[in-house]
PDB file of C-alpha atoms and ligand atoms in Angstrom:
ATOM      1  CA  UNK A   1      85.154 107.263  73.154  1.00 87.00           C
ATOM      2  CA  UNK A   2      82.014 106.364  75.047  1.00 92.00           C
ATOM      3  CA  UNK A   3      81.215 105.557  78.371  1.00 94.00           C
ATOM      4  CA  UNK A   4      80.577 102.500  80.019  1.00 94.00           C
ATOM      5  CA  UNK A   5      77.879 103.482  82.363  1.00 96.00           C
ATOM      6  CA  UNK A   6      75.276 107.153  82.138  1.00 96.00           C
ATOM      7  CA  UNK A   7      76.301 108.627  85.084  1.00 97.00           C
ATOM      8  CA  UNK A   8      78.362 107.671  88.438  1.00 98.00           C
ATOM      9  CA  UNK A   9      78.217 108.382  91.454  1.00 98.00           C
ATOM     10  CA  UNK A  10      81.145 109.281  94.163  1.00 98.00           C
ATOM     11  CA  UNK A  11      81.947 109.544  97.523  1.00 98.00           C
ATOM     12  CA  UNK A  12      85.002 111.364  99.040  1.00 98.00           C
ATOM     13  CA  UNK A  13      86.125 110.854 102.088  1.00 98.00           C
ATOM     14  CA  UNK A  14      87.676 114.271 104.222  1.00 98.00           C
ATOM     15  CA  UNK A  15      90.974 114.588 105.057  1.00 98.00           C
ATOM     16  CA  UNK A  16      93.260 116.009 107.500  1.00 98.00           C
ATOM     17  CA  UNK A  17      96.992 116.264 106.299  1.00 97.00           C
ATOM     18  CA  UNK A  18      99.875 117.077 107.608  1.00 97.00           C
ATOM     19  CA  UNK A  19      99.951 115.087 111.240  1.00 97.00           C
ATOM     20  CA  UNK A  20     102.165 116.949 112.851  1.00 97.00           C
ATOM     21  CA  UNK A  21     106.039 116.185 111.710  1.00 97.00           C
ATOM     22  CA  UNK A  22     104.667 114.690 108.617  1.00 97.00           C
ATOM     23  CA  UNK A  23     104.251 118.285 107.817  1.00 96.00           C
ATOM     24  CA  UNK A  24     103.646 117.516 103.311  1.00 95.00           C
ATOM     25  CA  UNK A  25     103.805 113.766 103.598  1.00 96.00           C
ATOM     26  CA  UNK A  26     101.685 112.429 105.859  1.00 98.00           C
ATOM     27  CA  UNK A  27      97.283 112.297 105.450  1.00 98.00           C
ATOM     28  CA  UNK A  28      94.487 110.274 107.523  1.00 98.00           C
ATOM     29  CA  UNK A  29      90.678 109.897 105.859  1.00 98.00           C
ATOM     30  CA  UNK A  30      88.146 109.992 108.166  1.00 98.00           C
ATOM     31  CA  UNK A  31      84.070 108.892 108.012  1.00 97.00           C
ATOM     32  CA  UNK A  32      83.134 112.987 107.167  1.00 97.00           C
ATOM     33  CA  UNK A  33      82.369 112.737 103.141  1.00 98.00           C
ATOM     34  CA  UNK A  34      80.805 114.447  99.902  1.00 98.00           C
ATOM     35  CA  UNK A  35      78.874 112.973  97.428  1.00 98.00           C
ATOM     36  CA  UNK A  36      79.004 114.160  93.826  1.00 98.00           C
ATOM     37  CA  UNK A  37      77.560 112.963  90.293  1.00 98.00           C
ATOM     38  CA  UNK A  38      78.929 112.841  87.089  1.00 98.00           C
ATOM     39  CA  UNK A  39      77.115 112.040  83.438  1.00 98.00           C
ATOM     40  CA  UNK A  40      78.770 113.170  80.168  1.00 97.00           C
ATOM     41  CA  UNK A  41      76.240 115.375  78.548  1.00 96.00           C
ATOM     42  CA  UNK A  42      76.896 116.382  74.490  1.00 95.00           C
ATOM     43  CA  UNK A  43      78.294 119.489  74.934  1.00 94.00           C
ATOM     44  CA  UNK A  44      79.757 122.065  77.951  1.00 94.00           C
ATOM     45  CA  UNK A  45      79.811 121.909  81.104  1.00 95.00           C
ATOM     46  CA  UNK A  46      76.498 122.522  83.849  1.00 95.00           C
ATOM     47  CA  UNK A  47      77.746 122.080  87.434  1.00 96.00           C
ATOM     48  CA  UNK A  48      75.237 121.757  89.849  1.00 93.00           C
ATOM     49  CA  UNK A  49      74.662 122.426  93.617  1.00 90.00           C
ATOM     50  CA  UNK A  50      76.891 124.818  94.106  1.00 89.00           C
ATOM     51  CA  UNK A  51      77.082 129.131  94.075  1.00 87.00           C
ATOM     52  CA  UNK A  52      77.064 130.180  91.013  1.00 89.00           C
ATOM     53  CA  UNK A  53      80.496 131.315  91.163  1.00 89.00           C
ATOM     54  CA  UNK A  54      82.106 128.132  91.330  1.00 89.00           C
ATOM     55  CA  UNK A  55      80.193 126.632  88.294  1.00 89.00           C
ATOM     56  CA  UNK A  56      82.815 127.106  85.754  1.00 91.00           C
ATOM     57  CA  UNK A  57      85.937 125.013  84.176  1.00 93.00           C
ATOM     58  CA  UNK A  58      88.099 127.071  87.223  1.00 93.00           C
ATOM     59  CA  UNK A  59      86.575 123.800  89.248  1.00 95.00           C
ATOM     60  CA  UNK A  60      89.199 121.531  90.949  1.00 96.00           C
ATOM     61  CA  UNK A  61      86.465 118.357  89.792  1.00 97.00           C
ATOM     62  CA  UNK A  62      85.973 119.716  86.322  1.00 97.00           C
ATOM     63  CA  UNK A  63      89.976 120.241  86.613  1.00 97.00           C
ATOM     64  CA  UNK A  64      90.690 116.752  87.565  1.00 98.00           C
ATOM     65  CA  UNK A  65      87.531 114.901  85.544  1.00 98.00           C
ATOM     66  CA  UNK A  66      88.994 116.596  81.851  1.00 97.00           C
ATOM     67  CA  UNK A  67      92.645 115.340  82.551  1.00 98.00           C
ATOM     68  CA  UNK A  68      91.639 112.313  83.114  1.00 98.00           C
ATOM     69  CA  UNK A  69      89.348 112.420  79.690  1.00 98.00           C
ATOM     70  CA  UNK A  70      92.223 115.132  78.214  1.00 97.00           C
ATOM     71  CA  UNK A  71      94.914 111.800  79.326  1.00 97.00           C
ATOM     72  CA  UNK A  72      92.421 108.937  77.739  1.00 97.00           C
ATOM     73  CA  UNK A  73      90.757 110.073  74.793  1.00 96.00           C
ATOM     74  CA  UNK A  74      87.449 110.550  76.336  1.00 96.00           C
ATOM     75  CA  UNK A  75      85.122 113.653  75.282  1.00 95.00           C
ATOM     76  CA  UNK A  76      85.416 116.537  78.591  1.00 96.00           C
ATOM     77  CA  UNK A  77      81.028 117.587  78.361  1.00 96.00           C
ATOM     78  CA  UNK A  78      80.150 116.878  81.253  1.00 97.00           C
ATOM     79  CA  UNK A  79      77.542 117.184  83.994  1.00 97.00           C
ATOM     80  CA  UNK A  80      77.728 117.510  87.731  1.00 97.00           C
ATOM     81  CA  UNK A  81      76.598 117.847  90.626  1.00 97.00           C
ATOM     82  CA  UNK A  82      77.477 118.467  94.097  1.00 97.00           C
ATOM     83  CA  UNK A  83      74.996 115.834  95.514  1.00 97.00           C
ATOM     84  CA  UNK A  84      76.285 116.381  99.587  1.00 96.00           C
ATOM     85  CA  UNK A  85      79.372 119.018 100.801  1.00 96.00           C
ATOM     86  CA  UNK A  86      79.234 117.561 104.702  1.00 97.00           C
ATOM     87  CA  UNK A  87      83.345 118.622 104.496  1.00 97.00           C
ATOM     88  CA  UNK A  88      84.032 122.158 105.551  1.00 95.00           C
ATOM     89  CA  UNK A  89      85.695 124.381 103.147  1.00 92.00           C
ATOM     90  CA  UNK A  90      88.835 126.030 103.499  1.00 89.00           C
ATOM     91  CA  UNK A  91      88.848 123.641 106.941  1.00 94.00           C
ATOM     92  CA  UNK A  92      92.181 122.115 106.164  1.00 95.00           C
ATOM     93  CA  UNK A  93      89.756 119.139 106.319  1.00 97.00           C
ATOM     94  CA  UNK A  94      91.036 118.326 102.253  1.00 96.00           C
ATOM     95  CA  UNK A  95      88.157 119.658 100.688  1.00 95.00           C
ATOM     96  CA  UNK A  96      89.495 120.627  97.442  1.00 95.00           C
ATOM     97  CA  UNK A  97      91.005 117.202  97.508  1.00 97.00           C
ATOM     98  CA  UNK A  98      87.124 116.000  97.732  1.00 98.00           C
ATOM     99  CA  UNK A  99      86.164 117.730  94.511  1.00 97.00           C
ATOM    100  CA  UNK A 100      89.811 116.589  92.680  1.00 98.00           C
ATOM    101  CA  UNK A 101      89.763 113.386  93.510  1.00 98.00           C
ATOM    102  CA  UNK A 102      85.816 112.774  92.550  1.00 98.00           C
ATOM    103  CA  UNK A 103      86.341 114.486  89.025  1.00 98.00           C
ATOM    104  CA  UNK A 104      89.986 112.060  88.235  1.00 98.00           C
ATOM    105  CA  UNK A 105      87.803 108.566  89.929  1.00 98.00           C
ATOM    106  CA  UNK A 106      84.439 109.724  87.887  1.00 98.00           C
ATOM    107  CA  UNK A 107      85.978 110.329  84.443  1.00 98.00           C
ATOM    108  CA  UNK A 108      88.280 106.820  85.117  1.00 98.00           C
ATOM    109  CA  UNK A 109      85.530 104.767  86.015  1.00 98.00           C
ATOM    110  CA  UNK A 110      82.878 106.756  83.477  1.00 98.00           C
ATOM    111  CA  UNK A 111      85.294 105.192  80.988  1.00 97.00           C
ATOM    112  CA  UNK A 112      85.608 101.509  82.116  1.00 96.00           C
ATOM    113  CA  UNK A 113      89.130 102.041  84.053  1.00 96.00           C
ATOM    114  CA  UNK A 114      92.585 102.267  81.119  1.00 97.00           C
ATOM    115  CA  UNK A 115      93.837 103.719  84.127  1.00 98.00           C
ATOM    116  CA  UNK A 116      95.491 102.711  86.732  1.00 97.00           C
ATOM    117  CA  UNK A 117      95.106 103.952  91.215  1.00 96.00           C
ATOM    118  CA  UNK A 118      98.242 105.194  89.987  1.00 96.00           C
ATOM    119  CA  UNK A 119      97.293 106.936  86.947  1.00 97.00           C
ATOM    120  CA  UNK A 120      94.773 108.813  89.260  1.00 98.00           C
ATOM    121  CA  UNK A 121      96.410 109.770  91.873  1.00 98.00           C
ATOM    122  CA  UNK A 122      98.833 111.234  90.125  1.00 97.00           C
ATOM    123  CA  UNK A 123      96.787 113.191  88.394  1.00 98.00           C
ATOM    124  CA  UNK A 124      94.880 114.766  91.517  1.00 98.00           C
ATOM    125  CA  UNK A 125      98.719 114.967  92.378  1.00 97.00           C
ATOM    126  CA  UNK A 126      99.681 117.577  90.264  1.00 96.00           C
ATOM    127  CA  UNK A 127      96.307 119.305  90.122  1.00 96.00           C
ATOM    128  CA  UNK A 128      96.467 119.255  93.771  1.00 94.00           C
ATOM    129  CA  UNK A 129      99.988 120.269  93.863  1.00 92.00           C
ATOM    130  CA  UNK A 130     101.184 118.311  97.406  1.00 91.00           C
ATOM    131  CA  UNK A 131     100.008 114.726  98.070  1.00 95.00           C
ATOM    132  CA  UNK A 132      99.183 114.200 101.098  1.00 96.00           C
ATOM    133  CA  UNK A 133      95.657 115.126 101.566  1.00 96.00           C
ATOM    134  CA  UNK A 134      94.857 113.638  97.681  1.00 97.00           C
ATOM    135  CA  UNK A 135      96.655 110.404  98.983  1.00 98.00           C
ATOM    136  CA  UNK A 136      94.669 109.328 101.849  1.00 98.00           C
ATOM    137  CA  UNK A 137      91.141 111.264 100.578  1.00 98.00           C
ATOM    138  CA  UNK A 138      91.580 108.644  97.331  1.00 98.00           C
ATOM    139  CA  UNK A 139      93.424 104.982  99.237  1.00 98.00           C
ATOM    140  CA  UNK A 140      91.843 105.267 102.853  1.00 98.00           C
ATOM    141  CA  UNK A 141      93.317 104.718 106.211  1.00 98.00           C
ATOM    142  CA  UNK A 142      96.532 106.843 107.656  1.00 98.00           C
ATOM    143  CA  UNK A 143      99.563 106.977 104.035  1.00 98.00           C
ATOM    144  CA  UNK A 144     102.941 108.861 103.892  1.00 98.00           C
ATOM    145  CA  UNK A 145     104.163 110.219 100.956  1.00 97.00           C
ATOM    146  CA  UNK A 146     107.244 111.606  98.570  1.00 97.00           C
ATOM    147  CA  UNK A 147     107.360 112.612  95.446  1.00 96.00           C
ATOM    148  CA  UNK A 148     110.353 110.869  93.153  1.00 96.00           C
ATOM    149  CA  UNK A 149     111.005 112.531  89.737  1.00 93.00           C
ATOM    150  CA  UNK A 150     107.687 114.881  89.583  1.00 91.00           C
ATOM    151  CA  UNK A 151     105.676 111.787  90.065  1.00 94.00           C
ATOM    152  CA  UNK A 152     103.965 110.617  93.822  1.00 97.00           C
ATOM    153  CA  UNK A 153     104.359 108.080  95.333  1.00 97.00           C
ATOM    154  CA  UNK A 154     102.388 106.897  98.205  1.00 98.00           C
ATOM    155  CA  UNK A 155     102.024 103.883 101.254  1.00 98.00           C
ATOM    156  CA  UNK A 156      99.293 103.227 103.038  1.00 98.00           C
ATOM    157  CA  UNK A 157      98.553 102.412 106.816  1.00 98.00           C
ATOM    158  CA  UNK A 158      96.047 100.849 108.985  1.00 97.00           C
ATOM    159  CA  UNK A 159      94.872 102.967 111.949  1.00 98.00           C
ATOM    160  CA  UNK A 160      95.286 101.604 115.560  1.00 98.00           C
ATOM    161  CA  UNK A 161      90.596 101.006 116.187  1.00 97.00           C
ATOM    162  CA  UNK A 162      92.264 102.685 120.489  1.00 98.00           C
ATOM    163  CA  UNK A 163      92.734 105.932 118.314  1.00 98.00           C
ATOM    164  CA  UNK A 164      90.186 108.072 119.063  1.00 98.00           C
ATOM    165  CA  UNK A 165      89.563 111.772 116.604  1.00 98.00           C
ATOM    166  CA  UNK A 166      88.398 114.730 117.544  1.00 98.00           C
ATOM    167  CA  UNK A 167      88.360 117.234 115.394  1.00 98.00           C
ATOM    168  CA  UNK A 168      88.029 120.911 116.417  1.00 97.00           C
ATOM    169  CA  UNK A 169      86.144 123.181 113.395  1.00 97.00           C
ATOM    170  CA  UNK A 170      86.154 126.277 114.208  1.00 96.00           C
ATOM    171  CA  UNK A 171      84.487 129.461 112.131  1.00 95.00           C
ATOM    172  CA  UNK A 172      87.030 131.366 110.756  1.00 94.00           C
ATOM    173  CA  UNK A 173      89.370 130.688 108.659  1.00 94.00           C
ATOM    174  CA  UNK A 174      92.882 129.913 107.652  1.00 93.00           C
ATOM    175  CA  UNK A 175      93.722 129.803 103.171  1.00 91.00           C
ATOM    176  CA  UNK A 176      96.337 128.160 102.334  1.00 91.00           C
ATOM    177  CA  UNK A 177      98.670 129.945 100.567  1.00 92.00           C
ATOM    178  CA  UNK A 178      98.652 132.851 103.146  1.00 95.00           C
ATOM    179  CA  UNK A 179      99.818 129.447 105.904  1.00 95.00           C
ATOM    180  CA  UNK A 180     102.018 128.535 103.266  1.00 95.00           C
ATOM    181  CA  UNK A 181     103.232 131.566 103.148  1.00 96.00           C
ATOM    182  CA  UNK A 182     104.445 132.283 106.916  1.00 97.00           C
ATOM    183  CA  UNK A 183     107.336 129.823 106.835  1.00 97.00           C
ATOM    184  CA  UNK A 184     110.673 130.190 106.589  1.00 96.00           C
ATOM    185  CA  UNK A 185     112.656 129.903 103.543  1.00 96.00           C
ATOM    186  CA  UNK A 186     115.419 128.089 105.070  1.00 96.00           C
ATOM    187  CA  UNK A 187     115.119 126.022 108.476  1.00 95.00           C
ATOM    188  CA  UNK A 188     117.511 125.028 111.488  1.00 96.00           C
ATOM    189  CA  UNK A 189     119.242 121.616 111.221  1.00 97.00           C
ATOM    190  CA  UNK A 190     118.261 120.855 114.743  1.00 97.00           C
ATOM    191  CA  UNK A 191     114.392 121.113 113.530  1.00 97.00           C
ATOM    192  CA  UNK A 192     114.713 119.116 110.779  1.00 97.00           C
ATOM    193  CA  UNK A 193     116.072 116.597 113.414  1.00 98.00           C
ATOM    194  CA  UNK A 194     113.591 117.096 115.121  1.00 98.00           C
ATOM    195  CA  UNK A 195     110.831 115.848 112.234  1.00 98.00           C
ATOM    196  CA  UNK A 196     112.625 113.573 110.476  1.00 97.00           C
ATOM    197  CA  UNK A 197     112.684 111.575 113.399  1.00 98.00           C
ATOM    198  CA  UNK A 198     109.066 111.752 114.410  1.00 98.00           C
ATOM    199  CA  UNK A 199     108.071 110.970 110.728  1.00 97.00           C
ATOM    200  CA  UNK A 200     109.896 108.087 110.649  1.00 97.00           C
ATOM    201  CA  UNK A 201     107.745 106.615 113.517  1.00 98.00           C
ATOM    202  CA  UNK A 202     104.569 107.982 113.214  1.00 98.00           C
ATOM    203  CA  UNK A 203     103.102 105.321 110.953  1.00 98.00           C
ATOM    204  CA  UNK A 204     103.871 102.783 113.014  1.00 98.00           C
ATOM    205  CA  UNK A 205     102.454 104.770 115.960  1.00 98.00           C
ATOM    206  CA  UNK A 206      99.271 105.001 114.696  1.00 98.00           C
ATOM    207  CA  UNK A 207      98.898 101.934 113.419  1.00 98.00           C
ATOM    208  CA  UNK A 208      99.703  99.683 116.893  1.00 98.00           C
ATOM    209  CA  UNK A 209      97.979 102.885 118.101  1.00 98.00           C
ATOM    210  CA  UNK A 210     100.157 103.402 120.712  1.00 98.00           C
ATOM    211  CA  UNK A 211      99.811 106.247 122.687  1.00 98.00           C
ATOM    212  CA  UNK A 212     103.282 107.312 123.903  1.00 97.00           C
ATOM    213  CA  UNK A 213     104.818 107.657 121.044  1.00 98.00           C
ATOM    214  CA  UNK A 214     101.161 109.268 119.577  1.00 98.00           C
ATOM    215  CA  UNK A 215     102.437 112.589 122.491  1.00 97.00           C
ATOM    216  CA  UNK A 216     105.795 112.741 120.544  1.00 97.00           C
ATOM    217  CA  UNK A 217     105.983 112.254 117.639  1.00 98.00           C
ATOM    218  CA  UNK A 218     102.701 114.238 116.653  1.00 98.00           C
ATOM    219  CA  UNK A 219     105.274 117.067 117.525  1.00 97.00           C
ATOM    220  CA  UNK A 220     106.294 118.941 115.340  1.00 97.00           C
ATOM    221  CA  UNK A 221     109.173 122.402 114.674  1.00 97.00           C
ATOM    222  CA  UNK A 222     108.546 122.665 110.966  1.00 97.00           C
ATOM    223  CA  UNK A 223     105.396 124.494 110.223  1.00 97.00           C
ATOM    224  CA  UNK A 224     102.798 124.803 113.430  1.00 96.00           C
ATOM    225  CA  UNK A 225     104.829 127.118 115.495  1.00 95.00           C
ATOM    226  CA  UNK A 226     104.894 129.835 112.376  1.00 96.00           C
ATOM    227  CA  UNK A 227     100.778 129.051 112.273  1.00 96.00           C
ATOM    228  CA  UNK A 228      99.560 130.043 114.965  1.00 93.00           C
ATOM    229  CA  UNK A 229      99.872 133.439 114.596  1.00 94.00           C
ATOM    230  CA  UNK A 230      97.178 132.665 111.792  1.00 94.00           C
ATOM    231  CA  UNK A 231      94.340 131.180 114.759  1.00 94.00           C
ATOM    232  CA  UNK A 232      92.461 132.837 117.201  1.00 90.00           C
ATOM    233  CA  UNK A 233      92.212 131.365 120.395  1.00 92.00           C
ATOM    234  CA  UNK A 234      94.263 128.394 119.007  1.00 94.00           C
ATOM    235  CA  UNK A 235      96.434 129.029 122.896  1.00 94.00           C
ATOM    236  CA  UNK A 236      91.878 128.375 125.219  1.00 94.00           C
ATOM    237  CA  UNK A 237      91.557 125.420 122.517  1.00 96.00           C
ATOM    238  CA  UNK A 238      94.316 123.220 123.304  1.00 96.00           C
ATOM    239  CA  UNK A 239      94.340 123.689 126.843  1.00 96.00           C
ATOM    240  CA  UNK A 240      90.332 122.403 126.844  1.00 96.00           C
ATOM    241  CA  UNK A 241      91.401 119.828 124.502  1.00 97.00           C
ATOM    242  CA  UNK A 242      94.286 118.604 127.501  1.00 97.00           C
ATOM    243  CA  UNK A 243      92.132 118.847 130.625  1.00 96.00           C
ATOM    244  CA  UNK A 244      89.399 117.052 128.254  1.00 97.00           C
ATOM    245  CA  UNK A 245      92.821 113.392 128.180  1.00 97.00           C
ATOM    246  CA  UNK A 246      93.374 114.210 124.675  1.00 98.00           C
ATOM    247  CA  UNK A 247      97.204 112.438 124.416  1.00 97.00           C
ATOM    248  CA  UNK A 248      97.856 115.298 121.570  1.00 97.00           C
ATOM    249  CA  UNK A 249      97.138 118.356 119.816  1.00 98.00           C
ATOM    250  CA  UNK A 250      97.689 118.955 116.462  1.00 98.00           C
ATOM    251  CA  UNK A 251      96.433 121.323 113.518  1.00 97.00           C
ATOM    252  CA  UNK A 252      94.776 120.375 110.884  1.00 98.00           C
ATOM    253  CA  UNK A 253      96.511 120.202 107.501  1.00 96.00           C
ATOM    254  CA  UNK A 254      96.870 124.413 107.035  1.00 95.00           C
ATOM    255  CA  UNK A 255      94.302 124.781 109.875  1.00 92.00           C
ATOM    256  CA  UNK A 256      91.454 126.407 110.397  1.00 95.00           C
ATOM    257  CA  UNK A 257      90.647 123.300 112.370  1.00 97.00           C
ATOM    258  CA  UNK A 258      92.743 121.608 114.967  1.00 97.00           C
ATOM    259  CA  UNK A 259      93.022 117.980 115.590  1.00 98.00           C
ATOM    260  CA  UNK A 260      93.569 116.167 118.810  1.00 98.00           C
ATOM    261  CA  UNK A 261      93.986 112.587 120.006  1.00 98.00           C
ATOM    262  CA  UNK A 262      92.675 110.512 122.699  1.00 98.00           C
ATOM    263  CA  UNK A 263      92.768 107.090 124.322  1.00 98.00           C
ATOM    264  CA  UNK A 264      88.985 107.752 125.125  1.00 97.00           C
ATOM    265  CA  UNK A 265      86.130 109.826 123.284  1.00 97.00           C
ATOM    266  CA  UNK A 266      86.078 113.924 124.413  1.00 97.00           C
ATOM    267  CA  UNK A 267      83.675 115.318 122.112  1.00 97.00           C
ATOM    268  CA  UNK A 268      80.461 115.742 124.542  1.00 97.00           C
ATOM    269  CA  UNK A 269      82.666 117.095 126.726  1.00 97.00           C
ATOM    270  CA  UNK A 270      85.330 119.204 125.037  1.00 97.00           C
ATOM    271  CA  UNK A 271      82.583 120.692 123.645  1.00 97.00           C
ATOM    272  CA  UNK A 272      80.356 121.730 127.350  1.00 96.00           C
ATOM    273  CA  UNK A 273      84.269 122.773 127.226  1.00 94.00           C
ATOM    274  CA  UNK A 274      84.669 125.208 124.798  1.00 94.00           C
ATOM    275  CA  UNK A 275      80.349 126.547 123.545  1.00 91.00           C
ATOM    276  CA  UNK A 276      81.738 129.303 126.034  1.00 89.00           C
ATOM    277  CA  UNK A 277      84.816 129.678 123.448  1.00 92.00           C
ATOM    278  CA  UNK A 278      84.930 132.703 121.112  1.00 92.00           C
ATOM    279  CA  UNK A 279      84.957 131.749 117.483  1.00 94.00           C
ATOM    280  CA  UNK A 280      82.132 128.880 117.436  1.00 94.00           C
ATOM    281  CA  UNK A 281      85.491 126.644 117.608  1.00 96.00           C
ATOM    282  CA  UNK A 282      83.367 123.020 117.709  1.00 97.00           C
ATOM    283  CA  UNK A 283      84.364 119.815 118.134  1.00 97.00           C
ATOM    284  CA  UNK A 284      83.059 116.442 116.091  1.00 98.00           C
ATOM    285  CA  UNK A 285      85.491 113.489 116.832  1.00 98.00           C
ATOM    286  CA  UNK A 286      86.022 111.421 113.301  1.00 98.00           C
ATOM    287  CA  UNK A 287      86.416 108.055 112.773  1.00 98.00           C
ATOM    288  CA  UNK A 288      89.029 106.546 109.561  1.00 98.00           C
ATOM    289  CA  UNK A 289      87.558 105.789 106.896  1.00 97.00           C
ATOM    290  CA  UNK A 290      88.978 102.709 104.582  1.00 96.00           C
ATOM    291  CA  UNK A 291      88.485 103.196 101.405  1.00 91.00           C
ATOM    292  CA  UNK A 292      89.628 106.662 100.194  1.00 96.00           C
ATOM    293  CA  UNK A 293      86.709 107.300  97.233  1.00 98.00           C
ATOM    294  CA  UNK A 294      84.175 104.971  95.898  1.00 97.00           C
ATOM    295  CA  UNK A 295      81.387 104.827  93.179  1.00 97.00           C
ATOM    296  CA  UNK A 296      78.206 104.484  96.045  1.00 96.00           C
ATOM    297  CA  UNK A 297      74.813 103.818  94.608  1.00 92.00           C
TER     298      UNK A 297
HETATM  299  N1  LIG B   1     101.116 120.469 103.768  1.00 84.93           N
HETATM  300  C1  LIG B   1      99.964 121.426 103.057  1.00 84.93           C
HETATM  301  C2  LIG B   1     100.098 122.598 104.101  1.00 84.93           C
HETATM  302  C3  LIG B   1      98.839 120.751 103.490  1.00 84.93           C
HETATM  303  O1  LIG B   1     100.254 122.372 105.453  1.00 84.93           O
HETATM  304  O2  LIG B   1     100.543 123.626 103.436  1.00 84.93           O
HETATM  305  C4  LIG B   1      97.199 122.450 102.822  1.00 84.93           C
HETATM  306  O3  LIG B   1      95.996 121.849 102.000  1.00 84.93           O
END
């Protein structure tokens, strides 16, 4: 099987998963991208543009690339160049999903797109272990997802331009493994109902930009209260965010980044307030990416 082009450049957006109530099933994509190039080669694997310890077959970009190639019967030898890394690593902004989606998309596109987007999504979800980051990373905008009979399904919603998204990124990492290990194995029925009722209205609230509803539906009782202890000075940061006009504050994915929603831009004011606080928190306003994973020239 021969590629239909010599190489391909792919960009994949950063994502915030969970969004409060949508634990493991909701996520949205930002206009902050990692950019990769994939070039089939005669033999072996070359990965350029990252630390040597990540330049091997365990790299998620290669795992996804080779998974697609094996499925379609294409050769797996490839040179991967990481051209731009704008998404912070291990900060809850979906950096591993960018690698996975890039690898899967690139392999499929290089060999003439024998797989549908749904099949690419399925491979990405299998590698990532959950669909909440890879769905918006692939399809853009705001996605809610589920897994049925081992297969992921996702629905994409529009996001109102009225909503301002400001991520707060600290200088410490929270490992997803640690953030999952602090969660209880059993939950109270009231807490389950609390989250279920909120996630049911979450897409509507994002689509309409209904701030009264957003305040309510982004709240959660299933994960954030348990994870808080893994964060440094999160209460101070939250207080400053609300004082600057945030209407909602949540952990982005498993952290360490937090996300706040507001009716106006609060990035500048928030940075002035938090710059004196420990742990290097930086506020950054991001727009929604409607595109997801795309080929770039
Ligand atoms: N939904 C996942 C979690 C996102 O919160 O653990 C982590 O990538």
